[in-house]
Coordinates of C-alpha atoms in Angstrom, one line a residue:
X271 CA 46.5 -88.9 -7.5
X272 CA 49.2 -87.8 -5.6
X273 CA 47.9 -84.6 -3.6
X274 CA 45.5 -86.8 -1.8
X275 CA 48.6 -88.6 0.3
X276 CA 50.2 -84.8 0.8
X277 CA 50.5 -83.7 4.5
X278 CA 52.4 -81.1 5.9
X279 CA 53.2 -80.8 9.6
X280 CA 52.4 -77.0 10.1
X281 CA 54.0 -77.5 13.6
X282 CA 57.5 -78.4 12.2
X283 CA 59.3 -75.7 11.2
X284 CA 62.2 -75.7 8.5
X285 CA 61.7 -74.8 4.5
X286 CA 60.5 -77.7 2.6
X287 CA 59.9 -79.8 5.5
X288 CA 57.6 -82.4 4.9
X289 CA 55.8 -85.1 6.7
X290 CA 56.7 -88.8 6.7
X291 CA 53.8 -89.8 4.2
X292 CA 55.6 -86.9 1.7
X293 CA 59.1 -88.0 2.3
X294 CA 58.4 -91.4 1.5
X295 CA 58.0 -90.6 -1.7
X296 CA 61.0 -89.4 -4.5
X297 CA 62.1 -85.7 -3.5
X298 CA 61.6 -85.3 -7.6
X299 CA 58.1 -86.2 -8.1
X300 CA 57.2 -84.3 -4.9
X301 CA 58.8 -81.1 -6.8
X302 CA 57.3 -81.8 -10.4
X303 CA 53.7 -82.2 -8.5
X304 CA 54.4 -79.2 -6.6
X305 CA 55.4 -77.2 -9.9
X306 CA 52.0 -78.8 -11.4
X307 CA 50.0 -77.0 -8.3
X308 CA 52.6 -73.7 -8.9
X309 CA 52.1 -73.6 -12.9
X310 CA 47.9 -74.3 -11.9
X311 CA 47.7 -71.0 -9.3
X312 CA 49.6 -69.1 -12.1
X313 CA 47.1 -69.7 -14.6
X314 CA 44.0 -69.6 -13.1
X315 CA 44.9 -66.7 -10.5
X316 CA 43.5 -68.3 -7.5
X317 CA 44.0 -70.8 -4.5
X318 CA 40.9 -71.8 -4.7
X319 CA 40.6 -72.4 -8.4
X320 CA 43.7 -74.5 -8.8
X321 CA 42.9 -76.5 -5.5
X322 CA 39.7 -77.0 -7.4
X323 CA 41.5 -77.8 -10.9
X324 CA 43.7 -80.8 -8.7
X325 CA 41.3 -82.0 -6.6
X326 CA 43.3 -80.9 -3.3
X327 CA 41.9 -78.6 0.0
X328 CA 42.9 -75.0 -0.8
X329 CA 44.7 -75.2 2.5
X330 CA 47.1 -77.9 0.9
X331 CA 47.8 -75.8 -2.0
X332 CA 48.6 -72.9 -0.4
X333 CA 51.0 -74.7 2.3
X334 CA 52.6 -76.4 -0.6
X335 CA 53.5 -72.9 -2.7
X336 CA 54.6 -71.5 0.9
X337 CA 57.0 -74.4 1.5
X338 CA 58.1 -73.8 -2.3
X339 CA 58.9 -70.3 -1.6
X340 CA 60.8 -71.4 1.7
X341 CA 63.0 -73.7 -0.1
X342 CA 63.7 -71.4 -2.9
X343 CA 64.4 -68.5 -1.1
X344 CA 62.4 -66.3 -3.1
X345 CA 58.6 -64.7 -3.2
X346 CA 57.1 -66.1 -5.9
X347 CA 53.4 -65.0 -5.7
X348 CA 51.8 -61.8 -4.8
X349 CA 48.5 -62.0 -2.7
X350 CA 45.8 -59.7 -2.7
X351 CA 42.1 -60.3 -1.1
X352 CA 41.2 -61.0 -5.1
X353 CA 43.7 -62.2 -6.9
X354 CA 47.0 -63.7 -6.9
X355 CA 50.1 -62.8 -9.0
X356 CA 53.7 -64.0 -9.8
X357 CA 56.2 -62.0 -9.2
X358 CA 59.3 -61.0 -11.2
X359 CA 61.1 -64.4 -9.6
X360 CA 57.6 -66.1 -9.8
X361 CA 57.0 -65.4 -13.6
X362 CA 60.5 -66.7 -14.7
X363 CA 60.0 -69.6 -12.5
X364 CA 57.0 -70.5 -13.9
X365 CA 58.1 -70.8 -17.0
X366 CA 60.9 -73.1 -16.4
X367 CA 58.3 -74.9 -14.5
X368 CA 56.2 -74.9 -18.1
X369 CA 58.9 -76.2 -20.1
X370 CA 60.3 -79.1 -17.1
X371 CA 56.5 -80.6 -17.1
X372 CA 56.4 -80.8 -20.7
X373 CA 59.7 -82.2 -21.3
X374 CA 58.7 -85.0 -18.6
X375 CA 55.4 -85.6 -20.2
X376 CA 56.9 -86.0 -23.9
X377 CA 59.8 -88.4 -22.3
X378 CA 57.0 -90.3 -20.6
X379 CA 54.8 -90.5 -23.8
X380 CA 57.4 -91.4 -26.2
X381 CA 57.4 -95.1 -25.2
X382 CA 55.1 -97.2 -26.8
X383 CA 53.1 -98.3 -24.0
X384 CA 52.5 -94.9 -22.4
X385 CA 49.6 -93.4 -22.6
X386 CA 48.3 -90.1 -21.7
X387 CA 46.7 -89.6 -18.5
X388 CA 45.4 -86.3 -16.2
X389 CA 42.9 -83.4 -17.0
X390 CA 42.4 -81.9 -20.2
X391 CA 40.3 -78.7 -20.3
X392 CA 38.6 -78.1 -23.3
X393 CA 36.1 -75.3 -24.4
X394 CA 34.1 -76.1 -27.5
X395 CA 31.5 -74.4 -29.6
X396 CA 28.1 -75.8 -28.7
X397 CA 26.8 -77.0 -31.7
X398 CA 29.7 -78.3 -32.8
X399 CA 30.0 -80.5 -29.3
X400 CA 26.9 -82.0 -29.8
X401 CA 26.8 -83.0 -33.7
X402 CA 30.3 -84.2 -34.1
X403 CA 32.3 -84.5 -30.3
X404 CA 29.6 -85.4 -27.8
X405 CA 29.0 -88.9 -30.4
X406 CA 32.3 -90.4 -30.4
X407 CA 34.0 -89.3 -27.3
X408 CA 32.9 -92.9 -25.4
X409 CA 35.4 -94.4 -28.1
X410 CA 37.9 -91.2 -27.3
X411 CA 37.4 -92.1 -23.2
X412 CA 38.0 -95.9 -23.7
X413 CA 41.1 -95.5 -25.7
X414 CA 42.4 -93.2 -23.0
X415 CA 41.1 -94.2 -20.0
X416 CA 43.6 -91.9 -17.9
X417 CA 42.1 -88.7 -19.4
X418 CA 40.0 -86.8 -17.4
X419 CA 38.2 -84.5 -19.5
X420 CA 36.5 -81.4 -18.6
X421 CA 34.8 -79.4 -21.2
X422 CA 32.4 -76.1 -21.7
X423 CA 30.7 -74.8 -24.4
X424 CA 31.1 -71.4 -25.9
X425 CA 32.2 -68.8 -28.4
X426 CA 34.0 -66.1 -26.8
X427 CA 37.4 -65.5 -26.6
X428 CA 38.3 -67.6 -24.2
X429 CA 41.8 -66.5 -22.0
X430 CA 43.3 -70.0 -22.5
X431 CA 46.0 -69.7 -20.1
X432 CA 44.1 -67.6 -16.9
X433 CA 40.9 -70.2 -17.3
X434 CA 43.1 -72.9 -17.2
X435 CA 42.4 -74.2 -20.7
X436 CA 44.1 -76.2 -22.6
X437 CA 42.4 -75.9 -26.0
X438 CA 39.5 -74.6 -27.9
X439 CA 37.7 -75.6 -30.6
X440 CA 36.2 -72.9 -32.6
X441 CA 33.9 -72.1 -35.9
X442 CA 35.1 -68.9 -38.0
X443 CA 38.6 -67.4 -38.8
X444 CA 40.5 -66.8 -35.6
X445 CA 41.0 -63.6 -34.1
X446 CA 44.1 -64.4 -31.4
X447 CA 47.1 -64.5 -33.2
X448 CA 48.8 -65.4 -29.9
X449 CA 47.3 -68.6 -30.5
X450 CA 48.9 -71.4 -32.7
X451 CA 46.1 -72.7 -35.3
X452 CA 45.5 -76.4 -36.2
X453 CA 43.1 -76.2 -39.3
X454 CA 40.8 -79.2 -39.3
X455 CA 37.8 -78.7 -41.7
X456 CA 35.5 -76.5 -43.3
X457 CA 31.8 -76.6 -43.1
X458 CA 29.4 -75.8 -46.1
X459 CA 27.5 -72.8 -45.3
X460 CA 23.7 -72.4 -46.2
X461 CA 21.3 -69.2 -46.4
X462 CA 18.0 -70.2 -45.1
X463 CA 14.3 -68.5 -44.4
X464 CA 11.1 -70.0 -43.9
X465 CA 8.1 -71.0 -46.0
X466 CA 6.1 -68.1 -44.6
X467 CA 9.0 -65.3 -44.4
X468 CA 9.2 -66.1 -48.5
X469 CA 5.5 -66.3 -48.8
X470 CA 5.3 -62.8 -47.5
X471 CA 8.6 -61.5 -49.0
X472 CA 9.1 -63.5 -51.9
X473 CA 12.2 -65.4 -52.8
X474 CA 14.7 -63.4 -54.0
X475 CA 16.4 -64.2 -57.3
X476 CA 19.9 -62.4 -57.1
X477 CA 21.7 -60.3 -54.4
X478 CA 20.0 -57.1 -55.9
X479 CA 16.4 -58.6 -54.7
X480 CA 17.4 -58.4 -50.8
X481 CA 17.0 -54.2 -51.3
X482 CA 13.4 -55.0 -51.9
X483 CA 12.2 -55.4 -48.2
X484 CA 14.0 -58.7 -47.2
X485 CA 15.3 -58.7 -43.1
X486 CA 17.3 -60.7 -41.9
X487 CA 17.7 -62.3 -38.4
X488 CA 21.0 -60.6 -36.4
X489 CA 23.5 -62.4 -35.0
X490 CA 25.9 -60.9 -32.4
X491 CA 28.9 -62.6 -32.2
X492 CA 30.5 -62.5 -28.7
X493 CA 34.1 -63.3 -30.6
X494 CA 33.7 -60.6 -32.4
X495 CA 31.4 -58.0 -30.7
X496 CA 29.2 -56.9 -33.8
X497 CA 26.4 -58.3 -35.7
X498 CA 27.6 -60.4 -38.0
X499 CA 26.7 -59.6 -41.9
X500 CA 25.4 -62.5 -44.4
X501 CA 28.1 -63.1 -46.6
X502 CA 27.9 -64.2 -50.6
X503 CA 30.1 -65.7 -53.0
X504 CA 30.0 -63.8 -56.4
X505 CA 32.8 -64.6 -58.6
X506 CA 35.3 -65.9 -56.3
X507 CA 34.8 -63.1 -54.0
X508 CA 32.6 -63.0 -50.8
X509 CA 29.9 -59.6 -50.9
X510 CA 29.0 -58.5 -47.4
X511 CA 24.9 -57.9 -47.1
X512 CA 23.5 -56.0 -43.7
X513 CA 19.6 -55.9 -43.7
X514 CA 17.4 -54.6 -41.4
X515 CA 16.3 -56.4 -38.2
X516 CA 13.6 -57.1 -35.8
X517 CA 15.6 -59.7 -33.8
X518 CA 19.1 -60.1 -32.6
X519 CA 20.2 -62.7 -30.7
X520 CA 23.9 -64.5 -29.6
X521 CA 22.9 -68.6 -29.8
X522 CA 22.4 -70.6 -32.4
X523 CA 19.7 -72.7 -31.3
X524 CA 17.7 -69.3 -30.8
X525 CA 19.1 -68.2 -34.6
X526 CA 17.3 -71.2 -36.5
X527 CA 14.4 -71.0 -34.3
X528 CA 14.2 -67.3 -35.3
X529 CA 14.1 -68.5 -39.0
X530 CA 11.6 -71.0 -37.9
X531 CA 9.2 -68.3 -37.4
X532 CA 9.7 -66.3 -40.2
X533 CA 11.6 -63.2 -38.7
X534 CA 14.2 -63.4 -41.7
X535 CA 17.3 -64.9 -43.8
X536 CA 19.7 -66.8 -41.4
X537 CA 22.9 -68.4 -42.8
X538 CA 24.2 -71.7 -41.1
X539 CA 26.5 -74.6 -41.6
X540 CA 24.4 -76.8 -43.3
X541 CA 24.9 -80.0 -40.7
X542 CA 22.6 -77.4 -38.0
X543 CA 19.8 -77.2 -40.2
X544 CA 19.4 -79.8 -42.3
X545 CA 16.8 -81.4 -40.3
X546 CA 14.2 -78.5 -40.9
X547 CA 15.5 -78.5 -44.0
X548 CA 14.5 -81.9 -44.6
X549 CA 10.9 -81.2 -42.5
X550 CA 10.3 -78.0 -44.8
X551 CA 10.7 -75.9 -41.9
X552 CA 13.5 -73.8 -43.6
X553 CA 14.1 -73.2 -47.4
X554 CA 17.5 -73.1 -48.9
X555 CA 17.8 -69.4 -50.8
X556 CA 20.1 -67.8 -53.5
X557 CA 22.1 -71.1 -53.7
X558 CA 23.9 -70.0 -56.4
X559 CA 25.5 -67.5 -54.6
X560 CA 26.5 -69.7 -51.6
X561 CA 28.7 -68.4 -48.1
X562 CA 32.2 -68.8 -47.8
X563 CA 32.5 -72.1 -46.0
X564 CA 32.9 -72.0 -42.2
X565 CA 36.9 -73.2 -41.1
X566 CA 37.1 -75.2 -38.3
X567 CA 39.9 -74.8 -35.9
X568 CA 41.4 -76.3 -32.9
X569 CA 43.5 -73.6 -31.1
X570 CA 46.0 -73.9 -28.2
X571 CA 48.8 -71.2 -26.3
X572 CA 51.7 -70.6 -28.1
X573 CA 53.7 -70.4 -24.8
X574 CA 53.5 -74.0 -24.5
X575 CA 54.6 -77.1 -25.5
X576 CA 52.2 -79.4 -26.5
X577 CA 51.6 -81.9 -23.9
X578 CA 50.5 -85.7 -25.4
X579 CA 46.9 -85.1 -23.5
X580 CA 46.1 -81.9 -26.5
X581 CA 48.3 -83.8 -29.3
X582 CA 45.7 -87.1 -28.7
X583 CA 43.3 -84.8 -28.7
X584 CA 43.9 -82.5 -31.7
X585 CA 44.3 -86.0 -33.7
X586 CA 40.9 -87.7 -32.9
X587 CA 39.2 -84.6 -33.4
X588 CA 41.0 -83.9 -37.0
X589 CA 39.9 -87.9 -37.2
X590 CA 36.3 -86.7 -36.3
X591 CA 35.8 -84.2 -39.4
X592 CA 38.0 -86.6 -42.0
X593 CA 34.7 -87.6 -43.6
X594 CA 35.4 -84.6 -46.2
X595 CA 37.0 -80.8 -45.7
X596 CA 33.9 -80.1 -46.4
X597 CA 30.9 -80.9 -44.7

């Protein structure tokens, strides 16, 4: 990459001056890479985070945004001891900055032979990661060997822009509407309870038998804040159910477990349990009355263009759930 051959000569003075292994290279490119470290500090708040982000020393990054300033005439970010800011010049720079880098990267990627190349920061939900990303993303790396992908698991609300994301992949109906939506399946949902919790509680026939001491395990959703409810279809419209609980808890893995040992109902996409399904650790219940089905959703800013590295991306993942809308 090219920040690893930036040197500045701290002891010349002169805006923009730089050293001979930085003028040897096209004025241009030096600019667009120094907008890439600009648009990087923006977004994440921090020297230290962008530096991180671009693999550079924090003290390049911040002699590269000081020689910026000096050429431009302008203060473009205010620094505190916690944080750094764009200014009034700084914000409307930046998002010329935002819409330059994407038109270079779309003219670069609408040849044939180019292929998309640099970091791509990605924040999936866990389960999801593991059963259908995690598999194929060899095949995804070998196809675009230039892609370096970084990704975290999660299902908060993620700031896309201040953590430096550039996507997120996400279970449930989306609650940004700053964010634009790519809809790319739906899961089949499943209520489940063990053999024991029905032993002891009996297996309710309809929605009515649930008053009848049933409990079910809570589920707080960091998206949303609250406990989620279990949710029913009854003729074409979904019935909210809250029952009492003994255990609440904010991971999935710790959910099913939780129904594992007979604490109470659970409802899942059906792909996360149907291995204790199949062991007769969990029992389906009231299928006649199933859950919605769960969307999934890939979501990305709607401040910004959509760079090649998220369009390759959103594509193989929609190719990931083509297998049915339903799964």
């Amino acid at each position: 990459m090219f920040w690893h051959h930036y040197s500045i000569d701290t002891n010349k003075s002169g805006p923009g001056f730089a050293a001979p292994g930085l003028r040897n290279r096209a004025e241009t490119m030096d600019r667009l890479d120094a907008m890439r470290l600009f648009t990087r500090v923006v977004e994440r708040r921090s020297f230290t985070q962008a530096a991180f982000d671009l693999d550079i020393p924090r003290s390049t990054a911040t002699q590269v945004i000081r020689h910026m300033e000096d050429r431009l005439g302008t203060r473009l970010l205010q620094r505190t001891t916690r944080s750094v800011r764009p200014t009034l010049d700084g914000e409307a720079y930046y998002r010329r900055c935002i819409t330059i880098l994407a038109d270079v990267e779309n003219a670069e990627g609408a040849f044939a032979g180019a292929t998309p190349a640099g970091p791509l920061r990605v924040d999936v939900h866990g389960t999801l990661a593991r059963h259908f990303i995690l598999p194929a993303l060899p095949q995804f790396l070998e196809r675009y060997p230039g892609i370096a992908l970084y990704m975290s698991e999660g299902d908060r609300l993620a700031d896309l822009v201040r953590e430096g994301i550039d996507c997120v992949l996400r279970v449930g109906q989306p609650q940004d509407s700053e964010m634009i939506v790519r809809r790319l399946a739906s899961l089949a949902e499943v209520t489940l309870a063990s053999p024991d919790y029905l032993a002891r509680s009996g297996n309710p026939a309809d929605l009515d038998a649930l008053g009848t001491g049933h409990r079910m395990v809570g589920f707080h959703s960091t998206a949303t804040g609250r406990v989620l409810p279990l949710e029913f279809s009854v003729g074409g419209k979904v019935r909210e159910v809250i029952l009492p609980t003994t255990l609440t808890v904010n991971a999935a893995e710790s959910y099913v477990d939780a129904a594992r040992l007979g604490l109470g109902l659970i409802q899942v996409p059906r792909y996360h349990a149907q291995a204790a399904m199949d062991a007769g650790e969990l029992v389906e219940v009231l299928p006649a009355n199933l859950p919605p089905p769960m969307p999934v959703s890939l979501l990305y800013p709607s401040n910004r263009q959509l760079s090649p590295r998220v369009r390759v991306l959103i594509d193989w993942a929609a190719q990931q759930f083509a297998s049915g809308q339903r799964i």
